[in-house]
mmCIF file of C-alpha atoms in Angstrom:
data_model
loop_
_atom_site.group_PDB
_atom_site.id
_atom_site.type_symbol
_atom_site.label_atom_id
_atom_site.label_comp_id
_atom_site.label_asym_id
_atom_site.label_seq_id
_atom_site.Cartn_x
_atom_site.Cartn_y
_atom_site.Cartn_z
ATOM 1 C CA UNK A 68 25.884 18.916 39.458
ATOM 2 C CA UNK A 69 23.945 21.521 37.440
ATOM 3 C CA UNK A 70 26.149 23.833 35.444
ATOM 4 C CA UNK A 71 26.424 25.916 32.124
ATOM 5 C CA UNK A 72 28.057 24.290 29.427
ATOM 6 C CA UNK A 73 28.783 25.341 25.882
ATOM 7 C CA UNK A 74 26.660 24.741 22.562
ATOM 8 C CA UNK A 75 29.039 22.048 21.418
ATOM 9 C CA UNK A 76 28.101 20.244 24.792
ATOM 10 C CA UNK A 77 24.766 20.188 24.156
ATOM 11 C CA UNK A 78 24.727 19.442 20.719
ATOM 12 C CA UNK A 79 26.177 16.282 21.113
ATOM 13 C CA UNK A 80 23.873 15.269 23.970
ATOM 14 C CA UNK A 81 20.743 16.303 21.518
ATOM 15 C CA UNK A 82 21.841 14.618 18.713
ATOM 16 C CA UNK A 83 22.446 10.926 20.457
ATOM 17 C CA UNK A 84 19.135 11.415 22.242
ATOM 18 C CA UNK A 85 16.780 13.685 20.010
ATOM 19 C CA UNK A 86 17.611 13.378 16.618
ATOM 20 C CA UNK A 87 20.063 10.292 16.114
ATOM 21 C CA UNK A 88 18.869 9.765 12.669
ATOM 22 C CA UNK A 89 19.811 13.120 11.255
ATOM 23 C CA UNK A 90 23.196 14.947 11.201
ATOM 24 C CA UNK A 91 24.105 16.781 14.536
ATOM 25 C CA UNK A 92 23.599 20.289 12.764
ATOM 26 C CA UNK A 93 19.975 19.408 12.894
ATOM 27 C CA UNK A 94 19.927 19.874 16.555
ATOM 28 C CA UNK A 95 20.924 23.444 16.150
ATOM 29 C CA UNK A 96 18.484 26.369 16.524
ATOM 30 C CA UNK A 97 18.552 29.813 15.636
ATOM 31 C CA UNK A 98 18.364 30.559 19.222
ATOM 32 C CA UNK A 99 21.179 28.760 20.253
ATOM 33 C CA UNK A 100 23.129 31.713 18.498
ATOM 34 C CA UNK A 101 21.244 34.325 20.468
ATOM 35 C CA UNK A 102 23.922 36.060 22.600
ATOM 36 C CA UNK A 103 21.565 35.705 25.769
ATOM 37 C CA UNK A 104 21.244 32.065 25.428
ATOM 38 C CA UNK A 105 22.176 29.791 28.061
ATOM 39 C CA UNK A 106 23.113 26.202 28.009
ATOM 40 C CA UNK A 107 22.941 23.792 31.101
ATOM 41 C CA UNK A 108 24.528 20.531 31.581
ATOM 42 C CA UNK A 109 24.087 17.554 34.424
ATOM 43 C CA UNK A 110 27.315 16.361 35.007
ATOM 44 C CA UNK A 111 27.844 12.986 36.807
ATOM 45 C CA UNK A 112 31.270 11.790 37.218
ATOM 46 C CA UNK A 113 32.689 14.160 34.949
ATOM 47 C CA UNK A 114 30.155 13.285 32.140
ATOM 48 C CA UNK A 115 27.440 15.355 30.797
ATOM 49 C CA UNK A 116 24.259 13.263 31.334
ATOM 50 C CA UNK A 117 21.610 15.830 30.477
ATOM 51 C CA UNK A 118 20.852 19.281 28.968
ATOM 52 C CA UNK A 119 18.496 21.810 28.229
ATOM 53 C CA UNK A 120 18.976 25.224 26.263
ATOM 54 C CA UNK A 121 16.850 28.588 26.622
ATOM 55 C CA UNK A 122 17.002 31.756 25.053
ATOM 56 C CA UNK A 123 14.722 34.939 23.783
ATOM 57 C CA UNK A 124 12.253 33.806 21.497
ATOM 58 C CA UNK A 125 8.645 35.185 20.736
ATOM 59 C CA UNK A 126 5.586 32.775 21.885
ATOM 60 C CA UNK A 127 3.749 31.899 18.891
ATOM 61 C CA UNK A 128 0.166 32.489 20.487
ATOM 62 C CA UNK A 129 1.229 35.975 21.838
ATOM 63 C CA UNK A 130 4.236 37.882 20.568
ATOM 64 C CA UNK A 131 3.456 40.863 22.855
ATOM 65 C CA UNK A 132 4.804 38.554 25.548
ATOM 66 C CA UNK A 133 8.542 38.697 26.617
ATOM 67 C CA UNK A 134 9.000 35.060 26.103
ATOM 68 C CA UNK A 135 11.974 32.356 25.741
ATOM 69 C CA UNK A 136 11.775 29.252 24.782
ATOM 70 C CA UNK A 137 12.998 25.901 26.241
ATOM 71 C CA UNK A 138 15.037 24.104 23.507
ATOM 72 C CA UNK A 139 17.166 20.620 23.400
ATOM 73 C CA UNK A 140 16.230 19.270 27.031
ATOM 74 C CA UNK A 141 17.410 15.719 26.882
ATOM 75 C CA UNK A 142 18.671 13.377 29.811
ATOM 76 C CA UNK A 143 20.321 9.769 28.967
ATOM 77 C CA UNK A 144 17.892 6.807 29.720
ATOM 78 C CA UNK A 145 20.156 5.328 32.447
ATOM 79 C CA UNK A 146 20.047 8.635 34.507
ATOM 80 C CA UNK A 147 16.274 9.512 33.854
ATOM 81 C CA UNK A 148 13.965 8.968 37.047
ATOM 82 C CA UNK A 149 16.771 10.652 39.345
ATOM 83 C CA UNK A 150 15.620 14.190 39.601
ATOM 84 C CA UNK A 151 18.198 15.031 36.943
ATOM 85 C CA UNK A 152 15.561 16.370 34.256
ATOM 86 C CA UNK A 153 13.826 18.367 37.225
ATOM 87 C CA UNK A 154 17.191 19.852 38.594
ATOM 88 C CA UNK A 155 17.894 21.066 34.691
ATOM 89 C CA UNK A 156 14.646 22.866 34.708
ATOM 90 C CA UNK A 157 15.000 24.288 38.147
ATOM 91 C CA UNK A 158 18.629 25.765 37.160
ATOM 92 C CA UNK A 159 16.631 27.104 34.018
ATOM 93 C CA UNK A 160 13.971 28.693 36.060
ATOM 94 C CA UNK A 161 16.521 30.218 38.330
ATOM 95 C CA UNK A 162 18.627 31.839 35.696
ATOM 96 C CA UNK A 163 15.265 33.545 34.182
ATOM 97 C CA UNK A 164 14.562 34.833 37.582
ATOM 98 C CA UNK A 165 16.967 37.180 36.676
ATOM 99 C CA UNK A 166 15.874 38.265 33.133
ATOM 100 C CA UNK A 167 12.991 40.036 31.703
ATOM 101 C CA UNK A 168 11.109 36.862 30.820
ATOM 102 C CA UNK A 169 7.489 36.841 31.511
ATOM 103 C CA UNK A 170 6.678 33.376 29.982
ATOM 104 C CA UNK A 171 8.786 30.212 29.483
ATOM 105 C CA UNK A 172 7.486 27.907 26.418
ATOM 106 C CA UNK A 173 8.666 24.821 24.371
ATOM 107 C CA UNK A 174 7.226 22.315 21.910
ATOM 108 C CA UNK A 175 7.324 19.331 24.302
ATOM 109 C CA UNK A 176 7.397 15.838 23.199
ATOM 110 C CA UNK A 177 4.280 14.287 24.616
ATOM 111 C CA UNK A 178 6.562 11.344 25.922
ATOM 112 C CA UNK A 179 8.005 13.950 28.411
ATOM 113 C CA UNK A 180 4.846 15.648 29.404
ATOM 114 C CA UNK A 181 5.118 14.320 32.917
ATOM 115 C CA UNK A 182 8.257 15.725 33.925
ATOM 116 C CA UNK A 183 7.055 19.205 32.429
ATOM 117 C CA UNK A 184 3.850 19.321 34.301
ATOM 118 C CA UNK A 185 5.692 18.429 37.667
ATOM 119 C CA UNK A 186 7.722 21.261 37.131
ATOM 120 C CA UNK A 187 4.652 23.524 36.568
ATOM 121 C CA UNK A 188 4.304 23.797 33.024
ATOM 122 C CA UNK A 189 1.062 23.607 31.420
ATOM 123 C CA UNK A 190 -0.279 22.136 28.009
ATOM 124 C CA UNK A 191 -1.407 25.146 25.616
ATOM 125 C CA UNK A 192 -3.752 23.967 22.817
ATOM 126 C CA UNK A 193 -4.156 20.558 21.387
ATOM 127 C CA UNK A 194 -1.086 17.922 20.423
ATOM 128 C CA UNK A 195 0.370 17.930 16.842
ATOM 129 C CA UNK A 196 3.060 15.873 14.853
ATOM 130 C CA UNK A 197 6.425 17.134 14.207
ATOM 131 C CA UNK A 198 7.931 14.687 11.712
ATOM 132 C CA UNK A 199 10.394 12.845 12.156
ATOM 133 C CA UNK A 200 10.306 13.499 15.872
ATOM 134 C CA UNK A 201 6.661 12.661 16.949
ATOM 135 C CA UNK A 202 3.828 13.900 18.916
ATOM 136 C CA UNK A 203 4.383 17.168 20.820
ATOM 137 C CA UNK A 204 2.366 19.945 22.676
ATOM 138 C CA UNK A 205 3.018 23.563 23.312
ATOM 139 C CA UNK A 206 3.875 23.820 26.822
ATOM 140 C CA UNK A 207 4.491 27.434 28.942
ATOM 141 C CA UNK A 208 4.942 28.669 32.195
ATOM 142 C CA UNK A 209 4.940 32.076 33.899
ATOM 143 C CA UNK A 210 8.145 33.387 35.273
ATOM 144 C CA UNK A 211 6.532 33.759 38.634
ATOM 145 C CA UNK A 212 10.064 33.889 40.030
ATOM 146 C CA UNK A 213 10.313 37.255 37.911
ATOM 147 C CA UNK A 214 7.493 38.897 39.971
ATOM 148 C CA UNK A 215 9.005 37.573 43.362
ATOM 149 C CA UNK A 216 12.406 39.326 42.613
ATOM 150 C CA UNK A 217 10.594 42.398 41.310
ATOM 151 C CA UNK A 218 8.551 42.669 44.533
ATOM 152 C CA UNK A 219 10.468 41.038 47.272
ATOM 153 C CA UNK A 220 8.386 38.393 47.692
ATOM 154 C CA UNK A 221 5.557 35.744 46.213
ATOM 155 C CA UNK A 222 3.545 37.511 43.613
ATOM 156 C CA UNK A 223 -0.226 37.714 44.449
#
């Protein structure tokens, strides 16, 4: 089950999975404190097994686009390859369909690119290193659901 969760819920998972060698506070970003930021958790047997967050943040290549940034996407290893990551991304996209967001973007770890591309994201530019977390790509996706909601059907 995918549900909205709190920042403290996602920080625990982010810390354990994304930045275990840093303090938990290193997983908190400025967008986490934006009033429109939303956090989603995948819950199995009353335990949060995966998380993702999003909130308004300018796209580095074009700050004229109304963009939201995906942050802190992580699923515990024993729950991967079960559709949980895809379900988290779907919940996030559904939420964004009701916003002014035109583009969803992230700095994605190269090890997770397959999950992102299967969900409709595309790479933007070359890979780059973000020490100490490793190689990343900028990924992005147009918010086509927003267009459909505005027009009442698929955007042509």
